[in-house]
Short mmCIF file of C-alpha atoms in Angstrom, two decimals:
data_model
loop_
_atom_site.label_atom_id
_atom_site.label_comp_id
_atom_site.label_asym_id
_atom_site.label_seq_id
_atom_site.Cartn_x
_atom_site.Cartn_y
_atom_site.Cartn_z
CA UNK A 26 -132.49 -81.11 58.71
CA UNK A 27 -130.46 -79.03 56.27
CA UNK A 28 -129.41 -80.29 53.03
CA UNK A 29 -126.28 -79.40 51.25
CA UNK A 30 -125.62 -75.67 51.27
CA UNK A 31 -124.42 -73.94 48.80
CA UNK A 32 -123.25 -70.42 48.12
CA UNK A 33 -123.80 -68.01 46.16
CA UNK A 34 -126.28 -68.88 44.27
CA UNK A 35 -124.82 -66.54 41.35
CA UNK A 36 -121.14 -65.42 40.77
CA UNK A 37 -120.34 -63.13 38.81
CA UNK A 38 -116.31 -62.57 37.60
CA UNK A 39 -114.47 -60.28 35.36
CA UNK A 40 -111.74 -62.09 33.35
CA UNK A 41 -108.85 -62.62 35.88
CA UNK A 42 -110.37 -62.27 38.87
CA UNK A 43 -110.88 -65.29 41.35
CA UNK A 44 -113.83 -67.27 42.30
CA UNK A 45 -114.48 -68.84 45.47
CA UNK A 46 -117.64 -71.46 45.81
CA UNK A 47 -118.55 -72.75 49.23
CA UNK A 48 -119.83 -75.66 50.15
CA UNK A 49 -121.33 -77.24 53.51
CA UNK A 50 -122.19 -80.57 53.10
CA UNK A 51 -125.28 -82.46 55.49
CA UNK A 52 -124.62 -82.87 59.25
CA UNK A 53 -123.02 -85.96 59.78
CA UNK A 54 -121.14 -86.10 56.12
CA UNK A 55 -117.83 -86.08 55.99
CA UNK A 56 -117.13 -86.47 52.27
CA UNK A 57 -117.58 -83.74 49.66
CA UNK A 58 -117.63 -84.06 45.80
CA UNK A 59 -117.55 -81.19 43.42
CA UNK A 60 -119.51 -81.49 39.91
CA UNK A 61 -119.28 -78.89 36.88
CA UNK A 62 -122.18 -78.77 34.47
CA UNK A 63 -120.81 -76.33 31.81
CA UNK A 64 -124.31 -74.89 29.03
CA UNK A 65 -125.65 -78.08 27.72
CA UNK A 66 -123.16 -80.15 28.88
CA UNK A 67 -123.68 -83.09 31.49
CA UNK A 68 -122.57 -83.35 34.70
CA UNK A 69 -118.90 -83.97 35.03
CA UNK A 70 -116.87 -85.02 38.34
CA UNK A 71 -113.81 -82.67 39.12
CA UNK A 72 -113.12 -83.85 43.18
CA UNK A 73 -113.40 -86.08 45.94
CA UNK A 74 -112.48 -85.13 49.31
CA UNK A 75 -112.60 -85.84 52.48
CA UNK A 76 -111.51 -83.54 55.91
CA UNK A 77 -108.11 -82.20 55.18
CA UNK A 78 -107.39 -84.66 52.02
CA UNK A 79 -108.16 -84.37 48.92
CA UNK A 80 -108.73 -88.29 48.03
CA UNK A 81 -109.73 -88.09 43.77
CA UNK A 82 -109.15 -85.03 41.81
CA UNK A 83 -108.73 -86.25 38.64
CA UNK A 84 -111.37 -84.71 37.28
CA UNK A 85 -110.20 -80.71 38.21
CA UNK A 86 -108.36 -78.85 35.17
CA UNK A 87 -104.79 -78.68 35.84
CA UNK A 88 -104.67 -75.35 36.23
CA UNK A 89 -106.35 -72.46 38.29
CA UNK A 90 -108.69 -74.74 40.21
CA UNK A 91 -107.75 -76.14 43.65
CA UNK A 92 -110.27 -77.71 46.33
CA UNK A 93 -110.68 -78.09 49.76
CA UNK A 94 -112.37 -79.49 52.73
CA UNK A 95 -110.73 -78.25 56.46
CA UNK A 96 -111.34 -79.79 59.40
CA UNK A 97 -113.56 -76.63 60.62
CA UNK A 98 -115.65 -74.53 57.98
CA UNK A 99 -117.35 -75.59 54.39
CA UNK A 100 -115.49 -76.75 51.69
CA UNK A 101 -114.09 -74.11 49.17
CA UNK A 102 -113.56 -74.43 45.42
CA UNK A 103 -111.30 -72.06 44.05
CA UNK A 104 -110.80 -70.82 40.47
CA UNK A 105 -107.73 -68.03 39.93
CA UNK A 106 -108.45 -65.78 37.02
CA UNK A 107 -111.17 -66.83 35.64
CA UNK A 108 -111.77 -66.92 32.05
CA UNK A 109 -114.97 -67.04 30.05
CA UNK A 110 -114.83 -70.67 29.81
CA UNK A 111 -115.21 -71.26 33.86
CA UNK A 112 -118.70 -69.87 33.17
CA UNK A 113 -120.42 -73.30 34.55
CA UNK A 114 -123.23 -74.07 37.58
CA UNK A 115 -120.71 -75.91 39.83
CA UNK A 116 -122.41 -77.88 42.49
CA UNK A 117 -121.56 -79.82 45.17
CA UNK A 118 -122.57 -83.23 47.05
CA UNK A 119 -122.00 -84.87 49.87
CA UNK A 120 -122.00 -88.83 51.52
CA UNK A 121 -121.57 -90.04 54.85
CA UNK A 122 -119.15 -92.48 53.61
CA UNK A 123 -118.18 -94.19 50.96
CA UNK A 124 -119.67 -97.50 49.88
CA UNK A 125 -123.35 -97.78 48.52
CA UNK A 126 -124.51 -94.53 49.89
CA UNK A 127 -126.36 -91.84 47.27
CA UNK A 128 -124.88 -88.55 47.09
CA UNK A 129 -126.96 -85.55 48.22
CA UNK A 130 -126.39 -82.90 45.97
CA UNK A 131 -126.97 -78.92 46.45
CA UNK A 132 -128.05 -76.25 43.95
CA UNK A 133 -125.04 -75.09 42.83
CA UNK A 134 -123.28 -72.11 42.14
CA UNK A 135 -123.92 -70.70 39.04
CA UNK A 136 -120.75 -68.57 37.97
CA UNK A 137 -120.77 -66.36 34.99
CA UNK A 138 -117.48 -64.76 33.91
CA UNK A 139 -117.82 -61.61 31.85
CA UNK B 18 -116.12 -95.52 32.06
CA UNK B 19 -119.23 -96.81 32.32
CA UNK B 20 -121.99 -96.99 29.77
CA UNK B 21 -125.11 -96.86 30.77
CA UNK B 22 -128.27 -96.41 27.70
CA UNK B 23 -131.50 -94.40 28.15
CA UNK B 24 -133.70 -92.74 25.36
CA UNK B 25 -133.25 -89.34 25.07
CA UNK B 26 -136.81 -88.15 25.38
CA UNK B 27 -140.14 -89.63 26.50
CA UNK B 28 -143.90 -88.34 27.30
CA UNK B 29 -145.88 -88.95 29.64
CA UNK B 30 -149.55 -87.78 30.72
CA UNK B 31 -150.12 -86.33 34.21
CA UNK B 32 -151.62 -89.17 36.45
CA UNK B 33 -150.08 -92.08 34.73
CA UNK B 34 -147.18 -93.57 34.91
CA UNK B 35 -143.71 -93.02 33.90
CA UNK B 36 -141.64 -95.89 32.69
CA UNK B 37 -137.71 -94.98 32.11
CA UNK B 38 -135.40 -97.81 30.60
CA UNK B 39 -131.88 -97.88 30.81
CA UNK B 40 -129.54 -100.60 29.60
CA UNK B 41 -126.51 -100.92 31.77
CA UNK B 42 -125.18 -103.97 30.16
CA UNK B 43 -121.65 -103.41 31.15
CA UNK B 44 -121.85 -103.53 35.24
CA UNK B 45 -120.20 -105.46 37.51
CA UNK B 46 -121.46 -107.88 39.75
CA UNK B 47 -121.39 -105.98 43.00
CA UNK B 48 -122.64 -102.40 41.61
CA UNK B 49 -125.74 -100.97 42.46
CA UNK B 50 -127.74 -99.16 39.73
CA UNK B 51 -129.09 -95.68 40.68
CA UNK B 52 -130.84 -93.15 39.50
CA UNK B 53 -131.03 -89.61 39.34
CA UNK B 54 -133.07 -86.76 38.32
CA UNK B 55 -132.42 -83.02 37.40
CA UNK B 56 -135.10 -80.75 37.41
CA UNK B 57 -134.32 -77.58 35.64
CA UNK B 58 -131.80 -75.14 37.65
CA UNK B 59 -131.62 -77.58 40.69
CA UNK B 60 -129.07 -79.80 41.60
CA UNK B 61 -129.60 -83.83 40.96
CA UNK B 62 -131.94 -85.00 43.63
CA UNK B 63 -131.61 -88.60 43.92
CA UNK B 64 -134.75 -91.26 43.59
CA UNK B 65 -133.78 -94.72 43.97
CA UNK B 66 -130.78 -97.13 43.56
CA UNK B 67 -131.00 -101.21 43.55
CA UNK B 68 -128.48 -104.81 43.14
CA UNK B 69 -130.79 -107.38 41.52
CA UNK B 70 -133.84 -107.21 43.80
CA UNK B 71 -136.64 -104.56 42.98
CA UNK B 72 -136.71 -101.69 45.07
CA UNK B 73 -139.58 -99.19 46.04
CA UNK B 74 -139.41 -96.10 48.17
CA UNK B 75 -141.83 -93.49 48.41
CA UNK B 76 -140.46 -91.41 44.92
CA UNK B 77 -140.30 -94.94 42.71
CA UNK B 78 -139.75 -98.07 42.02
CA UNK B 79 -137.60 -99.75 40.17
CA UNK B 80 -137.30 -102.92 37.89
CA UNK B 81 -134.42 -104.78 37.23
CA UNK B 82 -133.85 -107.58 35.02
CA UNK B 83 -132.14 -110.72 36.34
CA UNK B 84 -129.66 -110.59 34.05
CA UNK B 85 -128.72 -107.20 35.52
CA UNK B 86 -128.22 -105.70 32.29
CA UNK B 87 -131.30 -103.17 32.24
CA UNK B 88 -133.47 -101.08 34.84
CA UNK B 89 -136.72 -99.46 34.81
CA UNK B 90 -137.79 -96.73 36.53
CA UNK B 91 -141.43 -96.59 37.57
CA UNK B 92 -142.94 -93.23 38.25
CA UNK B 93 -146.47 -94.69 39.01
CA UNK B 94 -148.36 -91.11 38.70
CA UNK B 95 -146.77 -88.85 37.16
CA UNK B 96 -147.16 -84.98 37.99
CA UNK B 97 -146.12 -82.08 36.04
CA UNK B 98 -143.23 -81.41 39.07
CA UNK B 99 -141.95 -84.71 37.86
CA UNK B 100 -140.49 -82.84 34.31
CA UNK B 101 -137.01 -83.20 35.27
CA UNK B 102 -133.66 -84.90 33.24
CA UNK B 103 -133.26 -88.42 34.53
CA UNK B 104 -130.09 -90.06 34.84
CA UNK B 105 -129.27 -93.97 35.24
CA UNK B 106 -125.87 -94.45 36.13
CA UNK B 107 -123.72 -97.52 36.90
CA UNK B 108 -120.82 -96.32 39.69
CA UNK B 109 -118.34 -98.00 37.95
CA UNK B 110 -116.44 -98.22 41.05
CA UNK B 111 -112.87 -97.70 40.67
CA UNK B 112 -110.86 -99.79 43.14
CA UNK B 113 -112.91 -98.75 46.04
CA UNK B 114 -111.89 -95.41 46.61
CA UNK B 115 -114.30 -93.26 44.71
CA UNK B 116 -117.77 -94.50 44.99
CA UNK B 117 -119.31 -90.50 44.53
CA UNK B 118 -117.23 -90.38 41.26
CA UNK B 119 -120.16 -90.83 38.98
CA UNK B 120 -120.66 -90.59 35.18
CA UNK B 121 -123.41 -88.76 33.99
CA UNK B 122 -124.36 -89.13 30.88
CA UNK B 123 -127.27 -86.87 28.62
CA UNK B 124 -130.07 -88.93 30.68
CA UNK B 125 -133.89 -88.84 29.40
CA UNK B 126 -135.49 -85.97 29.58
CA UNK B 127 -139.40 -86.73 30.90
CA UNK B 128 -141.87 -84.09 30.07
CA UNK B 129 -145.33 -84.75 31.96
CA UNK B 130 -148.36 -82.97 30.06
CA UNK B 131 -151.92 -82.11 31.57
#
């Protein structure tokens, strides 16, 4: 019984390039948050989203960073030219559906940008 | 958002157990109270959550008061794998439609000595 998958593990950038984080949440879950933890920092929300929609992204800078969730494959994070600022472990979770259910989280991606 | 409190540190001896407060004076009537941990370069794994009635699963149990204002977390033997951050955190559900849009705050970091 898989948990939530994440990969890489590690990612590293050069300024500018792009990042791409994959996530595939537990069997049977069909809704996917994405969490930054930036160095000693907390935990901090940046999406909610379900298949195809993207239901709460109020937490995702304005720029650079887009999410999504399609109806086949994991869900993808996606940072365009990265600067040394994304460097952050970026994990993921996932629910079967909303209400009182606890989120299962994976390790996270740990991106550095150099 | 929501506030939840929790020391910043505690200690605790291998074999005994763990008891983590957390004041949450500011929930809502309908919100469960959960809790989290982080051990180090993991994602959160989560332990427990609970309304008003005390809950025990086969990680914890925990305490809250009938006011609903605080929680305790009881680690009943505590093993040096249980060194981890631990987060209380009140959903602070906003209008339904983001129930996995938690707040972290710093948590309490337990260390469990020999």
């Amino acid at each position: 019984n898989a948990g939530v998958m994440q990969n890489p593990r590690h990612l590293v950038r050069r300024r500018g390039q792009e990042a791409r984080l994959r996530c595939s949440p537990m069997k049977g879950h069909s809704h996917v948050y994405w969490y930054r933890q930036l160095p000693e920092e907390g935990l901090k929300f940046m999406v909610y989203l379900q298949k195809e929609n993207i239901i709460d992204e109020s937490g995702m800078p304005k720029e650079r960073f887009s999410a999504e969730f399609p109806k086949e494959g994991p869900s993808i994070l996606r940072i365009q030219q990265v600067v040394r600022g994304d460097s952050a472990a970026y994990f993921c979770a996932s629910s079967p559906q909303q209400g009182n259910s606890p989120l299962h989280f994976g390790n996270g991606t740990r991106l550095t940008v150099t | 958002d929501a506030k939840t409190t929790q020391p910043p540190s505690m200690d605790c001896a291998e074999g005994r157990a763990a008891n983590l407060p957390c004041n949450h004076s500011t929930i809502s009537g309908n919100e469960y109270v959960y809790w989290y941990r982080q051990i180090h370069s993991q994602g959160p794994q989560y332990i427990i959550h609970g309304l008003k009635n005390n809950e025990t699963n086969e990680m914890a149990s925990l305490i809250i008061t009938e006011d609903r204002k605080s929680s305790t977390l009881i680690l009943p033997h505590a093993t040096l794998r249980d060194t981890a951050v631990y987060y209380c955190i009140d959903p602070a559900n906003a209008g339904g439609t983001s129930y996995g849009k938690l707040t972290f705050g710093q948590g309490t970091i337990l260390t469990v000595h020999p």
